[in-house]
XYZ file of C-alpha atoms in Angstrom:
261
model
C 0.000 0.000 0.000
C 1.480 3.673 -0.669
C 2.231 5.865 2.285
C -0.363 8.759 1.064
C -3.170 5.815 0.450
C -5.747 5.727 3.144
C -5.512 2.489 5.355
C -8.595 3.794 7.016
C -11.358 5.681 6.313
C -13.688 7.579 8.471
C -16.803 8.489 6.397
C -19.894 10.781 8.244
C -19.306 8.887 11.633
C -22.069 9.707 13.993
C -21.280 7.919 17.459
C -23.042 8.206 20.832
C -24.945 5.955 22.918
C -28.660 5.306 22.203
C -29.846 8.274 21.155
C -27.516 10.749 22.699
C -25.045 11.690 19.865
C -21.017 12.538 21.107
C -19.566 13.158 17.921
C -21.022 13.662 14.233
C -20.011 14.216 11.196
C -16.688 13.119 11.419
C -14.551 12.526 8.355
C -10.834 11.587 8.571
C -8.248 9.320 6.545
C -5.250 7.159 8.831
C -2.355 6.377 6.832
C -1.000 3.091 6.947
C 2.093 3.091 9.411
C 0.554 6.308 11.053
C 1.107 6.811 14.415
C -2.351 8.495 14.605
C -3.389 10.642 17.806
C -7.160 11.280 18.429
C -7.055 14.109 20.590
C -9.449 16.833 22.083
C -10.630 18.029 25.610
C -12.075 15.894 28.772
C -15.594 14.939 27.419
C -15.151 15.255 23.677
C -15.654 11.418 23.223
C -11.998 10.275 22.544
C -12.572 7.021 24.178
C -15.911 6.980 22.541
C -14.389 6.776 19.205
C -11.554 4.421 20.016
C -14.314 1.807 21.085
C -16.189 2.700 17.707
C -13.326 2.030 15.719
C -12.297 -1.534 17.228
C -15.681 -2.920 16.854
C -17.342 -2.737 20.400
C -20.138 -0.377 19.614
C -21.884 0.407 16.349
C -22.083 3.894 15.184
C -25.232 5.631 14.573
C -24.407 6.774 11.029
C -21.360 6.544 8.624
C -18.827 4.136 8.315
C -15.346 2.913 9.019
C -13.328 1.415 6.227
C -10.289 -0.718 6.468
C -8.867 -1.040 3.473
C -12.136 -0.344 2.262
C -14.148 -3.072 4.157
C -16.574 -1.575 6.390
C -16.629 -3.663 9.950
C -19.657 -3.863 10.814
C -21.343 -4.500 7.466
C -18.786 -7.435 7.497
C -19.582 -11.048 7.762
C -18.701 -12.885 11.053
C -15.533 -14.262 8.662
C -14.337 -11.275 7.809
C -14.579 -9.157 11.061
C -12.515 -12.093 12.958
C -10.204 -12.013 10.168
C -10.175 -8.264 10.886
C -9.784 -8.668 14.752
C -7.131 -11.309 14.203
C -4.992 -8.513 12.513
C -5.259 -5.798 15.267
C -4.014 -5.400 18.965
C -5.457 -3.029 21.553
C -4.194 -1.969 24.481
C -5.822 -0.447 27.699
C -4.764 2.077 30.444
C -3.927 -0.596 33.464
C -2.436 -2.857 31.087
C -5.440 -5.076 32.236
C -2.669 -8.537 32.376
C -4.744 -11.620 34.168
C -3.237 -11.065 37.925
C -2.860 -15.143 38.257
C -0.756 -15.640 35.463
C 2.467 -14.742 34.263
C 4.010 -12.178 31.861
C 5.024 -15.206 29.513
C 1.312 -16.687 30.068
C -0.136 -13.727 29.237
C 1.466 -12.825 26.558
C 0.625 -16.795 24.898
C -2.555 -16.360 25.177
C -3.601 -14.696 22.454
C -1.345 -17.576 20.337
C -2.859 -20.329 22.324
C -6.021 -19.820 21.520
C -6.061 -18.469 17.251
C -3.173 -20.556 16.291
C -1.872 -24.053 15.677
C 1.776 -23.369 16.997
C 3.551 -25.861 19.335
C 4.384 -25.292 23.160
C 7.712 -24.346 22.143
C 7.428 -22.065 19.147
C 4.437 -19.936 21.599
C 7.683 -19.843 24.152
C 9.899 -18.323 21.673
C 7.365 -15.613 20.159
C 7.082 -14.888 23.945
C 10.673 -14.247 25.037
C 11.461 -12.691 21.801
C 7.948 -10.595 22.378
C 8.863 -9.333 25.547
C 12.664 -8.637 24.895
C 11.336 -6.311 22.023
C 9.379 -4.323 24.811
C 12.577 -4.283 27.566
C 11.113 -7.467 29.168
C 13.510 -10.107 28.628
C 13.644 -12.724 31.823
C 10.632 -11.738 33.499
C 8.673 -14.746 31.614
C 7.804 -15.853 35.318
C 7.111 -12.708 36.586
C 3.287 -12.138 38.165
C 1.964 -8.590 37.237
C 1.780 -7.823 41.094
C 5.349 -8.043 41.044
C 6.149 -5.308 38.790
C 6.062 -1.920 38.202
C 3.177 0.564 36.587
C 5.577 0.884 33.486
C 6.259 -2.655 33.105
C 2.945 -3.376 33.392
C 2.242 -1.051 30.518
C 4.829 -2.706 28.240
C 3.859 -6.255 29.150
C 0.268 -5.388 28.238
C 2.296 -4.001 24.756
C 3.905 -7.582 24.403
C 0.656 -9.754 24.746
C -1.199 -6.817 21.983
C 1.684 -7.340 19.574
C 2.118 -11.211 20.546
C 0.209 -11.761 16.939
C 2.221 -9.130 14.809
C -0.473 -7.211 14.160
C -1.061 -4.426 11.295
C -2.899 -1.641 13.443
C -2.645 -1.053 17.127
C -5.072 0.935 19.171
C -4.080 2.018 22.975
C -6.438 4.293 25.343
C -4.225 6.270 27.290
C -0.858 4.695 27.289
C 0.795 7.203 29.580
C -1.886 7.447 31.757
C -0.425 7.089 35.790
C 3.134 7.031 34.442
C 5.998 10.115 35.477
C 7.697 11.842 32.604
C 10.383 9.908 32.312
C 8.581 6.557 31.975
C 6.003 8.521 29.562
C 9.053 9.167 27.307
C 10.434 5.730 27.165
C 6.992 4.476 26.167
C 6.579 6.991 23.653
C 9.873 5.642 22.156
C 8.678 2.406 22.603
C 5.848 2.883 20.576
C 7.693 4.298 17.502
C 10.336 1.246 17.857
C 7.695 -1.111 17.670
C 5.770 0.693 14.907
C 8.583 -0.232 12.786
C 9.927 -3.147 13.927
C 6.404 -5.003 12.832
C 5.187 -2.604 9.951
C 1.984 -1.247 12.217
C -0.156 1.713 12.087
C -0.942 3.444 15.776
C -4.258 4.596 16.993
C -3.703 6.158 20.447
C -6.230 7.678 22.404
C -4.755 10.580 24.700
C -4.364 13.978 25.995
C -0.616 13.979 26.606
C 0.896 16.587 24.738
C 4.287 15.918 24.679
C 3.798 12.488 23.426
C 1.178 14.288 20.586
C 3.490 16.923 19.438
C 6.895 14.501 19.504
C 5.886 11.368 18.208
C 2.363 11.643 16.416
C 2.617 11.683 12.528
C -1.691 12.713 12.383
C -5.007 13.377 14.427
C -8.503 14.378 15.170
C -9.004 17.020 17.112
C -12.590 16.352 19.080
C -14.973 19.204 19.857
C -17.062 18.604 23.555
C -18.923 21.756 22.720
C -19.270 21.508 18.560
C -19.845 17.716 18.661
C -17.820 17.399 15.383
C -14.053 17.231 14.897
C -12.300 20.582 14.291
C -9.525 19.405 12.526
C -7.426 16.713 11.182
C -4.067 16.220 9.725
C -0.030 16.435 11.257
C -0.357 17.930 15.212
C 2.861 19.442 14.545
C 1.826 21.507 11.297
C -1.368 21.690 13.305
C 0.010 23.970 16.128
C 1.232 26.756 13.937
C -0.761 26.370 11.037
C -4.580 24.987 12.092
C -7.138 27.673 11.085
C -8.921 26.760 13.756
C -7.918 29.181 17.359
C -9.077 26.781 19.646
C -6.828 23.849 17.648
C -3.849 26.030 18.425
C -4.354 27.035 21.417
C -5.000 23.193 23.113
C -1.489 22.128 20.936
C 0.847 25.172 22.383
C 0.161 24.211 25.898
C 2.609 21.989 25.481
C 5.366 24.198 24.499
C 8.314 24.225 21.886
C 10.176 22.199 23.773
C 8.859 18.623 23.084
C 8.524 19.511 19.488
C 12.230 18.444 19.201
C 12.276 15.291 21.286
C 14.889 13.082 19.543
C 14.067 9.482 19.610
C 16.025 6.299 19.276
C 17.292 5.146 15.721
C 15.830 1.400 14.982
């Protein structure tokens, strides 16, 4: 697929719940191996959209294409097919407290593959080594930290290589410096496995230095005000309010330099 093609396609999305309507109108185009940001203030349905786009709840108009199938007008084939190829993310990491790292990162191959006991064991060292994991196979989640529990949730959403990953509020709990590191960890394993990046969030350090496009989110217009680079977005949106929500975050993370893969 070329870089400028659309790998998905937002088309007069109208999402809500019942009859109460978040967001309308919405119209945007993610590039495939995008590290896409969908952004806006507390209450603009960011997380709303996120759960739109992976399938959990149907929207009340429009569609969303990828690579020009729509989801949800999918047959039960095709959208497993689809789900196969994607890996999502949440803010606690949300690992199963009674096993460990390296059982719950198999699960996902244990249960939609035919692989042996000993080729799951190698996707899972080599899974968590490629998030800074290696030798805590055994590990419980109680006995490690918020960050590692972030990148351990990372390993078991890649453990499938998938094409597009979605994460609501990676950062969310963690202190600068861990922020950072995640934020690099993202872009590392972006390319490492070819993926497009969905990522819900309202950190704007981690918008401004590693996001490549976005949707801003309205609260107050119920419609997206704009779309397109955050960093071109800052200086150059048309839209004041657009502007005004990217500066907070200074000049200073506009230049964050990040590892070389």
């Amino acid at each position: 697929m070329n870089r400028s093609t659309p790998f998905i396609q937002v088309q007069n999305l109208s999402i809500g719940y019942g009859s109460r309507i978040v967001q309308q109108d919405l119209n945007f185009n993610v590039r495939k191996n995008d590290i896409f940001f969908i952004i806006g203030g507390s209450g603009c349905g960011k997380t709303t959209l996120l759960k739109h786009m992976i399938g959990l709840i149907a929207p009340s108009q429009g569609e969303v294409l990828y690579e020009g199938v729509n989801y949800y007008q999918a047959s039960e084939e095709t959208q497993l097919s689809l789900l196969q190829r994607w890996g999502i993310t949440y803010q606690s990491g949300a690992l199963f407290s009674s096993m460990t790292l390296a059982e719950n990162v198999a699960l996902p191959l244990q249960l939609y593959t035919d692989l042996s006991s000993k080729q799951i064991a190698e996707i899972v060292s080599y899974k968590l080594a490629l998030v800074g994991l290696a030798g805590y196979e055994t590990f419980y989640p109680a006995e490690i930290s918020g960050g590692m529990h972030k990148r351990a949730g990372l390993a078991r959403a890649i453990a499938l290589d998938p094409q597009l990953l979605f994460f609501d509020e990676p950062s969310a709990g963690l202190d600068p410096i861990s922020s950072l590191r995640l934020d690099q960890l993202i872009v590392q394993v972006c390319k490492a496995l070819n993926s497009t990046v969905i990522i819900v969030s309202h950190e704007l350090p981690s918008i401004l230095s590693i996001g490549t496009n976005c949707v801003f989110l309205d609260a107050q217009a119920k419609t997206m005000l704009a779309s397109g680079d955050p960093k071109h977005l800052v200086q150059h949106s048309q839209n004041e309010k657009v502007r005004q929500f990217l500066s907070r975050a200074g000049t200073a993370h506009t230049d964050t330099q990040l590892p070389q893969t």
